[in-house]
mmCIF file with all atom_site columns, C-alpha atoms in Angstrom:
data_model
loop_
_atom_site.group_PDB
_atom_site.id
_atom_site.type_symbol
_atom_site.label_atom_id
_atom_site.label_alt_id
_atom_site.label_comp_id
_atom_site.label_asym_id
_atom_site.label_entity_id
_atom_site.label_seq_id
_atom_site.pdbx_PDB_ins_code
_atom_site.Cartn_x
_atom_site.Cartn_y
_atom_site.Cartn_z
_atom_site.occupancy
_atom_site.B_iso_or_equiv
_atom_site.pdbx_formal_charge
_atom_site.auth_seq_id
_atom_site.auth_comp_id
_atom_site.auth_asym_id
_atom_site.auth_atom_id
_atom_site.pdbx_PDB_model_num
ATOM 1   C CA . UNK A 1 1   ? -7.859  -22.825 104.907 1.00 81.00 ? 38  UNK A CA 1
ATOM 2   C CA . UNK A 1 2   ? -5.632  -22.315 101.717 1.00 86.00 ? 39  UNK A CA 1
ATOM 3   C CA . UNK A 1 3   ? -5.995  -19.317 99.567  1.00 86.00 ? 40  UNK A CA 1
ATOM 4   C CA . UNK A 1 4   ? -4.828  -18.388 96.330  1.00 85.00 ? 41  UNK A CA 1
ATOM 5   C CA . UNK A 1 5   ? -5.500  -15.435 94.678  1.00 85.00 ? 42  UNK A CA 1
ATOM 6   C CA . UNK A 1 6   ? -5.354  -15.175 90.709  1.00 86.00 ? 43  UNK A CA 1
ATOM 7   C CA . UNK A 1 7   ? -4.006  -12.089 88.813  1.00 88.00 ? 44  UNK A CA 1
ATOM 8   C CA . UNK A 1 8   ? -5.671  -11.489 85.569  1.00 90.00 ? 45  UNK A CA 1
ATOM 9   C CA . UNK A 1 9   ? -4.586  -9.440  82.707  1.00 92.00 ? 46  UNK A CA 1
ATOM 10  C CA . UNK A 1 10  ? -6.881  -7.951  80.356  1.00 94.00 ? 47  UNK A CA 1
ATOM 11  C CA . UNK A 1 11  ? -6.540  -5.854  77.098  1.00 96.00 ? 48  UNK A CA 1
ATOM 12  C CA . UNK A 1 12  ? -7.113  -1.985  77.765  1.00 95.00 ? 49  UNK A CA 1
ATOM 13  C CA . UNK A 1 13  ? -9.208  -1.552  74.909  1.00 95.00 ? 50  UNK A CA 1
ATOM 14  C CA . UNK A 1 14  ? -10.975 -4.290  73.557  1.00 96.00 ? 51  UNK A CA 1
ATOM 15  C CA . UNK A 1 15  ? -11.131 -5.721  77.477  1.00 96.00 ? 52  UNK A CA 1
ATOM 16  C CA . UNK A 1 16  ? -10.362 -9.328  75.921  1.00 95.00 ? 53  UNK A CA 1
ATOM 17  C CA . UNK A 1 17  ? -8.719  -11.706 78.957  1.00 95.00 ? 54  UNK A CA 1
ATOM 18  C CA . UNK A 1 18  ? -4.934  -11.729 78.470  1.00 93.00 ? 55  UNK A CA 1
ATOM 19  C CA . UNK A 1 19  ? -2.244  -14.082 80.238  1.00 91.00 ? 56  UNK A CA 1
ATOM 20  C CA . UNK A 1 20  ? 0.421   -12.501 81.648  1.00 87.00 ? 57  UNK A CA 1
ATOM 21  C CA . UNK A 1 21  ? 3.195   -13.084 78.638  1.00 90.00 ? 58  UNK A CA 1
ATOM 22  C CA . UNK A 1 22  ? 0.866   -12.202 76.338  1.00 92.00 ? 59  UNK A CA 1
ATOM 23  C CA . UNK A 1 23  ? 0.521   -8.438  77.847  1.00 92.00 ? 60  UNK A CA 1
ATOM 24  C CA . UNK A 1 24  ? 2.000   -5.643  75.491  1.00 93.00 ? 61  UNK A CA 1
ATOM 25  C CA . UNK A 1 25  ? 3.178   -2.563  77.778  1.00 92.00 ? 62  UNK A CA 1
ATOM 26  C CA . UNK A 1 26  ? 2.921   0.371   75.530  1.00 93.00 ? 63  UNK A CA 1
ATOM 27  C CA . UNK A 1 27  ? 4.402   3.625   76.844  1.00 92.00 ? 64  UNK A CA 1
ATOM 28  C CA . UNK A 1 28  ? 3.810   6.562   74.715  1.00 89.00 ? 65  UNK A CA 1
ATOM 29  C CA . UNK A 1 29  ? 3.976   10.726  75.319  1.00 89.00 ? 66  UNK A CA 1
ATOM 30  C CA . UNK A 1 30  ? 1.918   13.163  74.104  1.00 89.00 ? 67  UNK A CA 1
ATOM 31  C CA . UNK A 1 31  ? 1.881   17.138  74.647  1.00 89.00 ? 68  UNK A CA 1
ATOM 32  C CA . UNK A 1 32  ? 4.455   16.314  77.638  1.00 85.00 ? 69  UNK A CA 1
ATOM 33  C CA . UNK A 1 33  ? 1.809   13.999  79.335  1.00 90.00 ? 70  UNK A CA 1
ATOM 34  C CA . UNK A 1 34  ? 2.915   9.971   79.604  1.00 90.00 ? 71  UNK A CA 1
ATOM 35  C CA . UNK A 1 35  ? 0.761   7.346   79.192  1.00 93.00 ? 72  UNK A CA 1
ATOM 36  C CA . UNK A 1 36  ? 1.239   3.630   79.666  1.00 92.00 ? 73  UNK A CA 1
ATOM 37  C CA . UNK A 1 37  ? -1.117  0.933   77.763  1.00 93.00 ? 74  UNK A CA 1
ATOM 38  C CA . UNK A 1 38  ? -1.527  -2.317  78.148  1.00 94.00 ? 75  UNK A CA 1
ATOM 39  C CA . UNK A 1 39  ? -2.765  -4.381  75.120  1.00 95.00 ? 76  UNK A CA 1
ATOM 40  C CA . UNK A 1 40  ? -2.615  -7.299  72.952  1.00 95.00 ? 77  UNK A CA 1
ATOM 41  C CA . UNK A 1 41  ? -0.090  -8.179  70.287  1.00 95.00 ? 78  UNK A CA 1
ATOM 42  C CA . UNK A 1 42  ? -2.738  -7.407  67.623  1.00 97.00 ? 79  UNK A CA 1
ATOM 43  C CA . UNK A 1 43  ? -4.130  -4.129  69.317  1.00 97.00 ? 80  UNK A CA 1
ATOM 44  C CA . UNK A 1 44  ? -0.241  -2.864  69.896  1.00 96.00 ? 81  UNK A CA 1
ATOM 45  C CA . UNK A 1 45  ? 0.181   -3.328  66.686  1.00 96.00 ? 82  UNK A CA 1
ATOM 46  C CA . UNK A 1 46  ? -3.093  -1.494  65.263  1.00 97.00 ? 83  UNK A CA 1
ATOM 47  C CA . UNK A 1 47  ? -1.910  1.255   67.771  1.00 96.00 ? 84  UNK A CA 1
ATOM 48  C CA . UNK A 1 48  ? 2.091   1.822   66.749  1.00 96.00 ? 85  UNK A CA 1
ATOM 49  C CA . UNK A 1 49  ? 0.470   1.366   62.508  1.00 97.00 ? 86  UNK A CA 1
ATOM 50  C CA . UNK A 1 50  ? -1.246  4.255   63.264  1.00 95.00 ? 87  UNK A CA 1
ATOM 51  C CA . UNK A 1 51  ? 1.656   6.328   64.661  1.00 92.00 ? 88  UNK A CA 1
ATOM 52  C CA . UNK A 1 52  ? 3.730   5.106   61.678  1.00 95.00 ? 89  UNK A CA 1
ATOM 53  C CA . UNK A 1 53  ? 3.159   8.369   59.397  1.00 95.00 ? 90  UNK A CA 1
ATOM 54  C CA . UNK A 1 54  ? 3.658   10.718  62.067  1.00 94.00 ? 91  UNK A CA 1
ATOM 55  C CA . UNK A 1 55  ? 6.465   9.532   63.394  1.00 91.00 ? 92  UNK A CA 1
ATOM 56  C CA . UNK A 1 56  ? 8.462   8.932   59.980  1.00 93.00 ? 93  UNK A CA 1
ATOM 57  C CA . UNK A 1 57  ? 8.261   12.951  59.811  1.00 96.00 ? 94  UNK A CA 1
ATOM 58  C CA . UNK A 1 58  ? 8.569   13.285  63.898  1.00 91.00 ? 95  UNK A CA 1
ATOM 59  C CA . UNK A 1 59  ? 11.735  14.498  65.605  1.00 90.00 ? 96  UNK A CA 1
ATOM 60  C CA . UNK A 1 60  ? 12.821  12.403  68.264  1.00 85.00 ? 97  UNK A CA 1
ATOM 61  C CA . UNK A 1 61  ? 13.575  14.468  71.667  1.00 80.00 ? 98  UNK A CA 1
ATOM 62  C CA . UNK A 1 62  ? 15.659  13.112  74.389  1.00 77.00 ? 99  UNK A CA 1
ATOM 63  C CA . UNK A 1 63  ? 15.130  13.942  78.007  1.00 68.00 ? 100 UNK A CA 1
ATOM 64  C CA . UNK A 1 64  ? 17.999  15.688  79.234  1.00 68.00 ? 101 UNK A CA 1
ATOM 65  C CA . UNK A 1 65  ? 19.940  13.004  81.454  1.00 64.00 ? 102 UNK A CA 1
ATOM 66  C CA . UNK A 1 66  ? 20.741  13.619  84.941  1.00 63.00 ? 103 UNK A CA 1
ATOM 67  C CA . UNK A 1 67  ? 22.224  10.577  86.548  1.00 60.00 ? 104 UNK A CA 1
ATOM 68  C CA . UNK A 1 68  ? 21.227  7.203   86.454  1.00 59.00 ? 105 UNK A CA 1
ATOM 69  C CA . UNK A 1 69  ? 17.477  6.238   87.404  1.00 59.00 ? 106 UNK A CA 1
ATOM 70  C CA . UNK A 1 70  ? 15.390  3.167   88.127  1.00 58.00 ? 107 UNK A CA 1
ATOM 71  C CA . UNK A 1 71  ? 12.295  3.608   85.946  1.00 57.00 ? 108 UNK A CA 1
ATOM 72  C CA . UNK A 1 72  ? 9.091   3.383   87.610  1.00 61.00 ? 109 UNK A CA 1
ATOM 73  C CA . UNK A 1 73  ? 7.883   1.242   84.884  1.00 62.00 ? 110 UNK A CA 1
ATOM 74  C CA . UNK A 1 74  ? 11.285  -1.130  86.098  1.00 62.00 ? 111 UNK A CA 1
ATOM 75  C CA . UNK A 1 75  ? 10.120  -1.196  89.455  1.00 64.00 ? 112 UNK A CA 1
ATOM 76  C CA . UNK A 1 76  ? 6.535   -1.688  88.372  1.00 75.00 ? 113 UNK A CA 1
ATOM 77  C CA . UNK A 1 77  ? 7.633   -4.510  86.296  1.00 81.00 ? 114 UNK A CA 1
ATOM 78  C CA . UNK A 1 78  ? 9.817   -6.005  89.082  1.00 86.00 ? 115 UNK A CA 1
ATOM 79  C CA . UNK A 1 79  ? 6.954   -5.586  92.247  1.00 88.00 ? 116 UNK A CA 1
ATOM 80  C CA . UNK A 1 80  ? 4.356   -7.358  89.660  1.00 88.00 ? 117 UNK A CA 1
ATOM 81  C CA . UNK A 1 81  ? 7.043   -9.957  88.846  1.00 89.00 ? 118 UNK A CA 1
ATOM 82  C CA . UNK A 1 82  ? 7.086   -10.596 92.590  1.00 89.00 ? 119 UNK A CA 1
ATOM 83  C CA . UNK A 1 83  ? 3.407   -10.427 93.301  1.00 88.00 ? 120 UNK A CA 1
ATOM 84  C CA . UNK A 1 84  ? 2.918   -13.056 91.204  1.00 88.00 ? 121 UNK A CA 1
ATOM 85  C CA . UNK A 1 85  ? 5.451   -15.388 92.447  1.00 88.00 ? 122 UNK A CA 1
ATOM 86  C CA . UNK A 1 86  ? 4.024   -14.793 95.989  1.00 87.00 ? 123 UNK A CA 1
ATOM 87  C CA . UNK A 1 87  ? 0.421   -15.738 94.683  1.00 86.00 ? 124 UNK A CA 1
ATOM 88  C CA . UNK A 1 88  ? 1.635   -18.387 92.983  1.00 85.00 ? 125 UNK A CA 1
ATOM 89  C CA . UNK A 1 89  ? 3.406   -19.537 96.199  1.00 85.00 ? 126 UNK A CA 1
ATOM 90  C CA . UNK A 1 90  ? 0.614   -19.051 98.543  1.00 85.00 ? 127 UNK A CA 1
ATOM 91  C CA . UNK A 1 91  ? 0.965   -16.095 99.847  1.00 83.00 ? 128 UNK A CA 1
ATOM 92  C CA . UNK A 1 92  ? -1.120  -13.701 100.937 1.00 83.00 ? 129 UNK A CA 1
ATOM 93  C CA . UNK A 1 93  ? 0.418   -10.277 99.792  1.00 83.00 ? 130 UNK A CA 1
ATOM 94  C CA . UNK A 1 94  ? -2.035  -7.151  98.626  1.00 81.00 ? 131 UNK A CA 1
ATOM 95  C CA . UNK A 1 95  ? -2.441  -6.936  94.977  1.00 79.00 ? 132 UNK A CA 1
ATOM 96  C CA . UNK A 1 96  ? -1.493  -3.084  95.575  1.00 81.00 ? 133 UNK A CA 1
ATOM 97  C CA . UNK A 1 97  ? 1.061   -0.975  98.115  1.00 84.00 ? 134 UNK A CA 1
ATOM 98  C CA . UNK A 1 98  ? 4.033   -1.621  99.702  1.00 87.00 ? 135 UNK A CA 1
ATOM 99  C CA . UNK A 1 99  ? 5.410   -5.587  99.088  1.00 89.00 ? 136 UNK A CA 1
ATOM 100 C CA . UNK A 1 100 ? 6.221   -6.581  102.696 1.00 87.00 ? 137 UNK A CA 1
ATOM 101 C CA . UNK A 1 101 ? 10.242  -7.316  102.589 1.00 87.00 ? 138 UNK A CA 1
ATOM 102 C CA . UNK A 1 102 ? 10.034  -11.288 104.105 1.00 89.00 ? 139 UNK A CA 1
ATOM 103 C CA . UNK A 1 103 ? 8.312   -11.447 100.426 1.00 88.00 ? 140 UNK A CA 1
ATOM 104 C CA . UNK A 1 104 ? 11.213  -9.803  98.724  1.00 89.00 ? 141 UNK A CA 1
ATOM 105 C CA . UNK A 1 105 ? 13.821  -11.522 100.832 1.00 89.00 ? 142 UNK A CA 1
ATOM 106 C CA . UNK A 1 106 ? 11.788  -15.277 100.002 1.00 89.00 ? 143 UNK A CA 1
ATOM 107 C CA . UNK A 1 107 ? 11.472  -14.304 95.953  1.00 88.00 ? 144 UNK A CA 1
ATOM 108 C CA . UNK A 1 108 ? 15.440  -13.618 96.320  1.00 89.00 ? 145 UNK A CA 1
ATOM 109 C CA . UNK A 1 109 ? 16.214  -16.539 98.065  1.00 89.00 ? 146 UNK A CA 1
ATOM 110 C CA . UNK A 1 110 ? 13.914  -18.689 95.545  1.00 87.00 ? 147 UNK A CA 1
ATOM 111 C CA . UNK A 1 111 ? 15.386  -16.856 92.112  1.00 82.00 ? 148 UNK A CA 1
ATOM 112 C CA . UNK A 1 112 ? 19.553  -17.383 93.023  1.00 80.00 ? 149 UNK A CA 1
#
């Protein structure tokens, strides 16, 4: 029997359904703790208007470099990207953990 399993998006705040290209990834710091948030176009916006004063008076602070990194949020971005082409194909792959490497080898071969 055939199986497909369906990712679905939804808005972190309001909890509103979102498809996947509609999904604003906000990344934002505060008192040296990250935070990531996924919302709609409308609700990122409502968020960075409300940052808008503070950060007009804000310094910015860069992270002292120290060689070049792959950003979680990269990978993350790149294992969901893949996930979702593996669903889409039929394949049964865990929505979480470790993406099996036949996967990664097939989306490689399929996106040349």
């Amino acid at each position: 029997m055939a199986r497909k399993e369906i990712t679905q998006y939804f808005d972190d705040l309001s909890g509103t359904p979102l498809e996947s290209h509609e999904v604003n990834v906000v990344r934002f710091a505060l008192d040296g703790t990250d935070y990531i948030i996924d919302l709609s176009a409308e609700n990122a916006e409502k968020f960075r208007e409300m940052f808008r004063p503070y950060l007009a008076v804000a310094r910015k602070h860069a992270a002292p470099v120290s060689g070049r990194r792959n950003s979680g949020a990269a990978r993350n971005s790149k294992a969901r990207e893949i996930r979702q082409w593996a669903l889409d194909q039929g394949k049964d792959i865990a929505l979480r953990g470790k993406i099996p490497s036949e996967v990664i080898e097939a989306y490689n071969q399929a996106h040349r």
